[in-house]
Tab-separated table of C-alpha atoms (C1' of nucleotides) in Angstrom:
chain	number	residue	atom	x	y	z
F	237	MET	CA	79.405	88.045	88.014
F	238	LEU	CA	78.198	86.989	84.423
F	239	ARG	CA	77.030	90.142	82.561
F	240	GLU	CA	74.180	88.602	81.832
F	241	ASP	CA	73.260	88.365	85.323
F	242	PHE	CA	73.833	92.028	86.076
F	243	GLU	CA	71.615	92.922	82.980
F	244	LYS	CA	68.863	90.798	85.224
F	245	ILE	CA	69.350	92.333	88.162
F	246	LEU	CA	68.872	95.588	87.100
F	247	LYS	CA	65.882	95.174	85.335
F	248	GLU	CA	64.492	93.666	88.425
F	249	HIS	CA	65.492	96.489	90.406
F	250	GLY	CA	63.657	98.779	87.572
F	251	LEU	CA	67.492	100.339	86.979
F	252	LYS	CA	68.468	100.668	83.132
F	253	LYS	CA	71.059	99.075	81.438
F	254	THR	CA	73.803	101.753	80.232
F	255	ARG	CA	77.035	101.180	78.944
F	256	GLN	CA	78.586	102.881	81.745
F	257	ARG	CA	77.120	100.202	84.588
F	258	ILE	CA	78.291	97.158	82.423
F	259	LEU	CA	81.789	98.528	81.915
F	260	VAL	CA	82.353	99.453	85.726
F	261	LEU	CA	80.829	95.913	86.713
F	262	GLU	CA	83.412	94.734	83.633
F	263	ALA	CA	86.615	96.354	84.941
F	264	LEU	CA	85.830	94.736	88.614
F	265	SER	CA	85.046	91.393	87.426
F	266	SER	CA	87.892	91.228	85.111
F	267	CYS	CA	90.593	91.328	87.563
F	268	GLU	CA	88.941	90.321	90.691
F	269	ASP	CA	92.586	90.096	92.726
F	270	LYS	CA	93.271	94.012	91.910
F	271	HIS	CA	91.224	95.615	94.345
F	272	LEU	CA	90.762	99.015	91.850
F	273	THR	CA	90.044	102.138	93.716
F	274	ALA	CA	87.464	104.415	92.067
F	275	GLU	CA	90.329	106.282	90.026
F	276	GLU	CA	91.334	103.222	88.620
F	277	ILE	CA	88.097	101.941	87.659
F	278	TYR	CA	87.875	105.409	85.952
F	279	GLU	CA	90.967	104.989	83.777
F	280	THR	CA	89.939	101.610	82.945
F	281	VAL	CA	86.750	102.521	81.716
F	282	LYS	CA	87.750	105.448	80.006
F	283	ALA	CA	90.339	103.500	77.851
F	284	GLU	CA	87.310	101.884	76.234
F	285	PHE	CA	84.562	104.699	76.756
F	286	PRO	CA	86.364	107.984	77.172
F	287	GLU	CA	82.991	110.598	78.054
F	288	ILE	CA	82.502	108.403	81.297
F	289	GLY	CA	83.054	110.416	84.383
F	290	LEU	CA	84.314	110.514	87.781
F	291	ALA	CA	81.086	110.942	89.191
F	292	THR	CA	79.230	108.115	87.113
F	293	VAL	CA	81.598	105.561	88.444
F	294	TYR	CA	81.282	106.880	92.262
F	295	ARG	CA	77.479	106.581	91.498
F	296	THR	CA	77.619	103.154	90.056
F	297	ILE	CA	79.887	101.679	92.670
F	298	GLN	CA	77.825	102.869	95.311
F	299	LEU	CA	74.757	101.239	93.480
F	300	LEU	CA	76.642	98.002	92.993
F	301	SER	CA	77.495	98.260	96.496
F	302	GLU	CA	73.385	98.746	97.557
F	303	LEU	CA	72.982	95.698	94.977
F	304	ASP	CA	75.335	93.952	97.083
F	305	LEU	CA	77.269	93.250	93.944
F	306	VAL	CA	80.812	94.920	95.283
F	307	GLU	CA	82.173	95.741	98.796
F	308	SER	CA	84.923	98.084	99.767
F	309	VAL	CA	87.963	97.113	101.282
F	310	GLN	CA	90.743	99.058	102.862
F	311	LEU	CA	94.069	96.917	102.655
F	312	GLY	CA	96.381	99.584	104.891
F	313	ASP	CA	97.580	101.847	102.326
F	314	GLY	CA	94.728	104.570	103.048
F	315	CYS	CA	92.927	103.919	99.641
F	316	VAL	CA	89.335	102.844	99.639
F	317	ARG	CA	89.263	100.019	96.984
F	318	TYR	CA	86.625	97.509	95.722
F	319	GLU	CA	86.143	93.901	94.740
F	320	ILE	CA	83.338	92.343	92.926
F	321	GLY	CA	81.251	90.436	95.401
F	322	LYS	CA	81.041	86.964	96.481
F	323	ILE	CA	78.030	87.848	98.296
F	324	GLY	CA	75.606	85.214	98.718
F	325	GLU	CA	77.845	82.644	97.207
F	326	LYS	CA	79.311	80.257	100.085
F	327	GLU	CA	82.641	81.548	99.303
F	328	ALA	CA	81.524	84.875	101.076
F	329	HIS	CA	82.317	84.148	104.373
F	330	ARG	CA	85.732	82.658	103.790
F	331	HIS	CA	87.453	85.454	101.857
F	332	HIS	CA	90.225	87.140	103.445
F	333	HIS	CA	93.598	88.729	102.491
F	334	LEU	CA	97.187	88.849	102.997
F	335	ILE	CA	98.897	91.999	102.587
F	336	CYS	CA	102.346	92.680	102.238
F	337	LEU	CA	103.924	95.299	104.237
F	338	GLU	CA	106.946	95.578	101.466
F	339	CYS	CA	105.361	95.608	98.579
F	340	GLY	CA	101.791	96.455	98.895
F	341	LYS	CA	100.851	93.212	96.839
F	342	VAL	CA	97.551	91.706	98.390
F	343	ILE	CA	96.894	87.880	98.254
F	344	SER	CA	93.097	86.822	98.846
F	345	PHE	CA	92.756	83.250	100.277
F	346	TRP	CA	89.867	81.661	101.510
F	347	ASP	CA	89.482	79.404	104.534
F	348	ASP	CA	86.782	79.179	107.349
F	349	LEU	CA	88.962	78.302	110.457
F	350	LEU	CA	87.098	81.055	111.892
F	351	GLU	CA	83.393	78.959	112.453
F	352	GLU	CA	84.953	77.803	115.904
F	353	LEU	CA	85.633	81.494	116.820
F	354	GLU	CA	82.725	82.466	115.767
F	355	GLU	CA	80.807	80.032	118.141
F	356	ARG	CA	82.622	81.156	120.549
F	357	ILE	CA	82.351	84.774	120.474
F	358	ARG	CA	78.223	83.916	119.955
F	359	GLU	CA	78.285	81.889	123.269
F	360	SER	CA	81.035	84.060	125.392
F	361	ALA	CA	80.154	87.626	124.260
F	362	SER	CA	76.396	87.255	123.453
F	363	PHE	CA	76.491	88.632	120.264
F	364	GLN	CA	75.834	87.053	116.965
F	365	VAL	CA	78.207	87.103	114.271
F	366	ILE	CA	76.855	87.529	110.689
F	367	ASN	CA	80.087	88.388	108.468
F	368	HIS	CA	83.823	88.595	109.499
F	369	GLU	CA	86.612	90.495	107.886
F	370	VAL	CA	90.285	89.136	108.371
F	371	LYS	CA	93.561	90.778	107.120
F	372	PHE	CA	97.114	89.108	107.889
F	373	TYR	CA	99.623	91.742	107.300
F	374	GLY	CA	103.328	90.423	106.817
F	375	TYR	CA	105.977	89.633	104.267
F	376	CYS	CA	105.130	88.109	100.707
F	377	GLU	CA	107.547	85.647	99.363
F	378	SER	CA	108.996	87.529	96.848
F	379	CYS	CA	110.175	89.967	99.416
F	380	LEU	CA	111.046	87.602	102.156
F	381	LYS	CA	113.531	85.994	99.379
F	382	GLN	CA	114.884	89.628	98.469
F	383	GLY	CA	115.663	90.477	101.856
F	384	GLN	CA	116.510	87.961	104.049
F	385	GLU	CA	118.695	89.909	105.965
F	386	CYS	CA	116.061	92.587	106.481
F	387	GLN	CA	113.944	90.784	108.700
W	240	MET	CA	100.373	104.009	128.715
W	241	LEU	CA	101.537	105.933	131.288
W	242	ARG	CA	102.602	109.475	131.173
W	243	GLU	CA	105.906	109.237	132.332
W	244	ASP	CA	106.199	106.208	130.035
W	245	PHE	CA	105.271	108.569	127.112
W	246	GLU	CA	107.633	111.686	128.095
W	247	LYS	CA	110.576	109.286	128.074
W	248	ILE	CA	109.583	108.170	124.665
W	249	LEU	CA	109.916	111.384	123.376
W	250	LYS	CA	113.013	112.602	124.993
W	251	GLU	CA	114.632	109.117	123.659
W	252	HIS	CA	113.497	110.396	120.362
W	253	GLY	CA	114.596	114.035	120.689
W	254	LEU	CA	111.155	115.196	120.503
W	255	LYS	CA	109.697	118.052	123.009
W	256	LYS	CA	107.401	117.595	125.640
W	257	THR	CA	104.349	119.448	125.063
W	258	ARG	CA	100.957	120.082	126.430
W	259	GLN	CA	99.414	119.311	123.406
W	260	ARG	CA	100.827	116.095	122.927
W	261	ILE	CA	100.383	115.127	126.378
W	262	LEU	CA	96.850	115.767	126.346
W	263	VAL	CA	96.243	114.004	122.935
W	264	LEU	CA	97.884	111.106	124.982
W	265	GLU	CA	95.509	111.324	127.788
W	266	ALA	CA	92.321	111.647	125.484
W	267	LEU	CA	93.337	108.152	123.875
W	268	SER	CA	94.442	106.759	127.118
W	269	SER	CA	91.919	107.742	129.242
W	270	CYS	CA	88.831	105.681	127.046
W	271	GLU	CA	90.496	102.928	125.495
W	272	ASP	CA	87.703	101.731	123.903
W	273	LYS	CA	86.092	104.485	122.579
W	274	HIS	CA	87.806	104.496	119.261
W	275	LEU	CA	87.670	108.640	118.701
W	276	THR	CA	87.967	110.252	115.340
W	277	ALA	CA	90.636	113.077	115.021
W	278	GLU	CA	87.997	115.631	114.959
W	279	GLU	CA	86.607	113.912	118.857
W	280	ILE	CA	90.184	113.880	120.216
W	281	TYR	CA	89.973	117.623	119.313
W	282	GLU	CA	86.966	118.295	121.042
W	283	THR	CA	88.290	116.354	124.276
W	284	VAL	CA	91.875	118.422	124.580
W	285	LYS	CA	90.016	121.481	123.601
W	286	ALA	CA	88.031	121.177	126.889
W	287	GLU	CA	90.909	121.575	128.609
W	288	PHE	CA	93.371	123.459	126.742
W	289	PRO	CA	90.770	125.620	124.143
W	290	GLU	CA	93.900	127.023	122.105
W	291	ILE	CA	94.673	123.952	120.174
W	292	GLY	CA	94.189	123.651	116.879
W	293	LEU	CA	93.123	120.698	114.855
W	294	ALA	CA	96.364	120.485	112.658
W	295	THR	CA	98.664	119.876	115.982
W	296	VAL	CA	96.059	117.012	116.766
W	297	TYR	CA	96.478	115.380	112.980
W	298	ARG	CA	100.112	116.247	113.375
W	299	THR	CA	100.125	114.471	116.824
W	300	ILE	CA	98.402	110.980	115.855
W	301	GLN	CA	100.635	110.572	112.927
W	302	LEU	CA	103.695	111.245	115.601
W	303	LEU	CA	102.371	108.837	117.472
W	304	SER	CA	101.256	106.394	114.995
W	305	GLU	CA	105.304	106.693	113.847
W	306	LEU	CA	105.843	106.136	117.045
W	307	ASP	CA	103.903	102.740	117.216
W	308	LEU	CA	101.911	103.888	120.032
W	309	VAL	CA	98.446	104.284	118.666
W	310	GLU	CA	96.723	102.501	115.965
W	311	SER	CA	94.166	103.593	113.078
W	312	VAL	CA	90.862	101.380	112.883
W	313	GLN	CA	88.219	102.004	110.602
W	314	LEU	CA	84.690	100.459	111.871
W	315	GLY	CA	82.302	100.365	108.991
W	316	ASP	CA	81.019	103.653	109.574
W	317	GLY	CA	83.240	105.343	107.401
W	318	CYS	CA	85.309	107.016	110.235
W	319	VAL	CA	89.034	106.911	110.663
W	320	ARG	CA	89.345	106.044	114.447
W	321	TYR	CA	92.208	105.948	116.458
W	322	GLU	CA	93.252	103.426	119.478
W	323	ILE	CA	96.065	103.708	122.075
W	324	GLY	CA	97.922	100.452	121.097
W	325	LYS	CA	98.810	97.855	122.662
W	326	ILE	CA	101.777	97.482	120.637
W	327	GLY	CA	104.983	95.646	121.626
W	328	GLU	CA	102.733	94.431	124.791
W	329	LYS	CA	101.717	90.587	124.116
W	330	GLU	CA	97.590	91.979	124.058
W	331	ALA	CA	98.774	93.025	120.936
W	332	HIS	CA	98.238	90.413	118.514
W	333	ARG	CA	94.844	89.139	120.366
W	334	HIS	CA	93.064	92.298	120.072
W	335	HIS	CA	89.584	92.399	117.901
W	336	HIS	CA	86.463	94.445	117.205
W	337	LEU	CA	82.831	93.039	117.637
W	338	ILE	CA	80.916	95.662	115.313
W	339	CYS	CA	77.125	96.106	115.926
W	340	LEU	CA	75.436	96.236	112.535
W	341	GLU	CA	72.268	97.876	114.292
W	342	CYS	CA	73.749	100.443	116.921
W	343	GLY	CA	77.405	100.803	115.817
W	344	LYS	CA	78.939	99.697	118.868
W	345	VAL	CA	81.918	98.473	119.098
W	346	ILE	CA	83.396	95.509	121.447
W	347	SER	CA	86.873	94.824	121.662
W	348	PHE	CA	88.042	91.420	122.777
W	349	TRP	CA	91.171	89.337	123.240
W	350	ASP	CA	91.539	86.343	121.581
W	351	ASP	CA	94.505	83.868	120.118
W	352	LEU	CA	92.867	81.454	118.150
W	353	LEU	CA	94.306	82.716	115.161
W	354	GLU	CA	97.892	81.520	115.931
W	355	GLU	CA	96.909	78.513	114.299
W	356	LEU	CA	95.607	79.699	111.488
W	357	GLU	CA	98.367	81.941	110.639
W	358	GLU	CA	100.999	78.952	111.174
W	359	ARG	CA	98.963	77.775	108.479
W	360	ILE	CA	99.197	80.238	106.028
W	361	ARG	CA	102.886	80.567	106.874
W	362	GLU	CA	103.008	77.038	105.276
W	363	SER	CA	100.320	77.257	102.874
W	364	ALA	CA	101.409	80.546	101.317
W	365	SER	CA	104.811	80.923	102.257
W	366	PHE	CA	103.744	84.498	103.555
W	367	GLN	CA	105.356	85.647	107.000
W	368	VAL	CA	102.528	86.866	109.106
W	369	ILE	CA	103.537	89.585	111.155
W	370	ASN	CA	100.155	91.203	112.496
W	371	HIS	CA	96.355	90.258	111.718
W	372	GLU	CA	93.469	92.591	111.907
W	373	VAL	CA	90.126	90.525	112.453
W	374	LYS	CA	86.382	92.564	112.407
W	375	PHE	CA	83.282	90.706	113.735
W	376	TYR	CA	80.224	92.295	112.070
W	377	GLY	CA	76.829	91.217	113.522
W	378	TYR	CA	74.066	92.427	116.409
W	379	CYS	CA	74.925	92.907	119.942
W	380	GLU	CA	73.165	91.961	122.873
W	381	SER	CA	70.806	94.625	123.901
W	382	CYS	CA	69.987	94.895	119.796
W	383	LEU	CA	69.105	91.269	119.442
W	384	LYS	CA	66.720	91.929	122.755
W	385	GLN	CA	65.389	94.826	121.558
W	386	GLY	CA	64.475	93.039	117.692
W	387	GLN	CA	63.747	89.537	118.597
W	388	GLU	CA	61.536	89.420	115.577
W	389	CYS	CA	63.239	91.495	113.184
W	390	GLN	CA	66.335	88.804	112.487
Z	224	DT	C1'	119.353	130.989	121.922
Z	225	DT	C1'	118.091	127.615	119.084
Z	226	DC	C1'	115.088	124.711	116.600
Z	227	DG	C1'	111.122	122.492	117.049
Z	228	DC	C1'	105.942	122.772	117.714
Z	229	DT	C1'	102.097	125.167	117.140
Z	230	DG	C1'	98.117	128.139	115.141
Z	231	DC	C1'	95.891	129.530	111.313
Z	232	DA	C1'	94.483	129.880	106.494
Z	233	DA	C1'	94.949	128.130	102.634
Z	234	DA	C1'	95.571	123.757	99.509
Z	235	DT	C1'	94.394	119.258	98.449
Z	236	DC	C1'	92.488	115.046	97.815
Z	237	DC	C1'	88.318	112.505	97.463
Z	238	DT	C1'	83.806	111.846	97.150
Z	239	DT	C1'	79.092	113.689	96.247
Z	240	DT	C1'	75.898	116.449	94.697
Z	241	DG	C1'	72.713	119.982	91.568
Z	242	DC	C1'	71.588	121.052	87.202
Z	243	DA	C1'	70.772	120.900	82.533
Z	244	DT	C1'	71.122	117.408	78.676
Z	245	DG	C1'	70.972	112.689	76.715
Z	246	DA	C1'	70.201	107.998	76.918
Z	247	DT	C1'	66.968	103.735	77.881
Z	248	DT	C1'	62.561	101.795	78.325
Q	64	DA	C1'	57.153	110.588	75.908
Q	65	DA	C1'	58.714	109.975	80.697
Q	66	DT	C1'	62.239	108.977	83.589
Q	67	DC	C1'	66.082	107.964	84.511
Q	68	DA	C1'	71.214	108.249	84.184
Q	69	DT	C1'	75.119	111.234	82.702
Q	70	DG	C1'	78.766	114.661	82.250
Q	71	DC	C1'	80.535	118.805	84.095
Q	72	DA	C1'	81.370	122.167	87.377
Q	73	DA	C1'	80.727	123.470	92.282
Q	74	DA	C1'	80.360	122.065	96.735
Q	75	DG	C1'	81.739	119.595	101.068
Q	76	DG	C1'	84.659	116.810	104.349
Q	77	DA	C1'	88.772	115.224	105.718
Q	78	DT	C1'	93.710	115.613	106.224
Q	79	DT	C1'	97.888	118.058	104.724
Q	80	DT	C1'	100.787	121.939	104.375
Q	81	DG	C1'	103.581	126.874	104.383
Q	82	DC	C1'	104.278	129.877	107.484
Q	83	DA	C1'	105.418	133.163	111.013
Q	84	DG	C1'	105.152	133.474	115.456
Q	85	DC	C1'	105.838	130.736	120.286
Q	86	DG	C1'	107.667	127.922	123.622
Q	87	DA	C1'	110.821	123.857	125.344
Q	88	DA	C1'	115.482	122.545	125.863
DNA sequence: TTCGCTGCAAATCCTTTGCATGATT
DNA sequence: AATCATGCAAAGGATTTGCAGCGAA
């Protein structure tokens, strides 16, 4: 997500361009794979703009969600985290997470193998699938190496 | 999950059999497809045992989680809900949810099509998959019928 | 009798809201 | 200048914790 695109979207929706909004979006864009919590976004932005308040971060996240620019994910550690969206892009539908049960590391990956499964659901359950969310829990490479005797 | 099995598990772990614990488990067993919140479990048990406290419900849920008898699910409405587990049974790995974006209805279904995908992940990402969680968002049959012009 | 379990109330954590001030258009 | 957005502090909701009393073993 480019800054100009974002500014254009704000304008289109009659919303004001503020430093806080830009910085929250940039925090989320800069580390796409970090899955930041609201608190982490707050700390990140505060480094560059110490006056920002946590409430503004929450309000901005909510705004970005409504604009379909970010989505929340819950990765098993009890925290709500936010990701910059791939919404609208064709990547959106193929974006999944691998979550390490040992170290908590999250690996994003893309795959569309579920297309076939969706088709079957559509037929068998009379349910029109719009989107799906898949999480795989297990052990990442480095944790496997470290504790080969453990599992 | 049968009551006797549960009592046996409690005994095996040196835990006491209490009316509260039995009733919480029964609330969760009786309506497997309801995905109750802590508050709903509380209300259900209270009908039969009005002295119970909400804290006990939370403590019992936590206990049941540690015993791998229940797991939490978050179905897009912002609430944390609990399901009696299929853990250990071969059903465990094939248990997914269809969530209606219109009415919020949740339909559980079982399918193991992801086996193949897991195999590919194991190879390509050097990640050992232990479990997975899949949610499909879309529109259920009755919502589709009602608003055929809407989507 | 012992020790774990419970209910209650208070504490905590995360998120939202009200309101006066400040910034953007 | 008008309006929207912000910071702060207070409110809200969900969950956890401390503690004295109760109940299962």
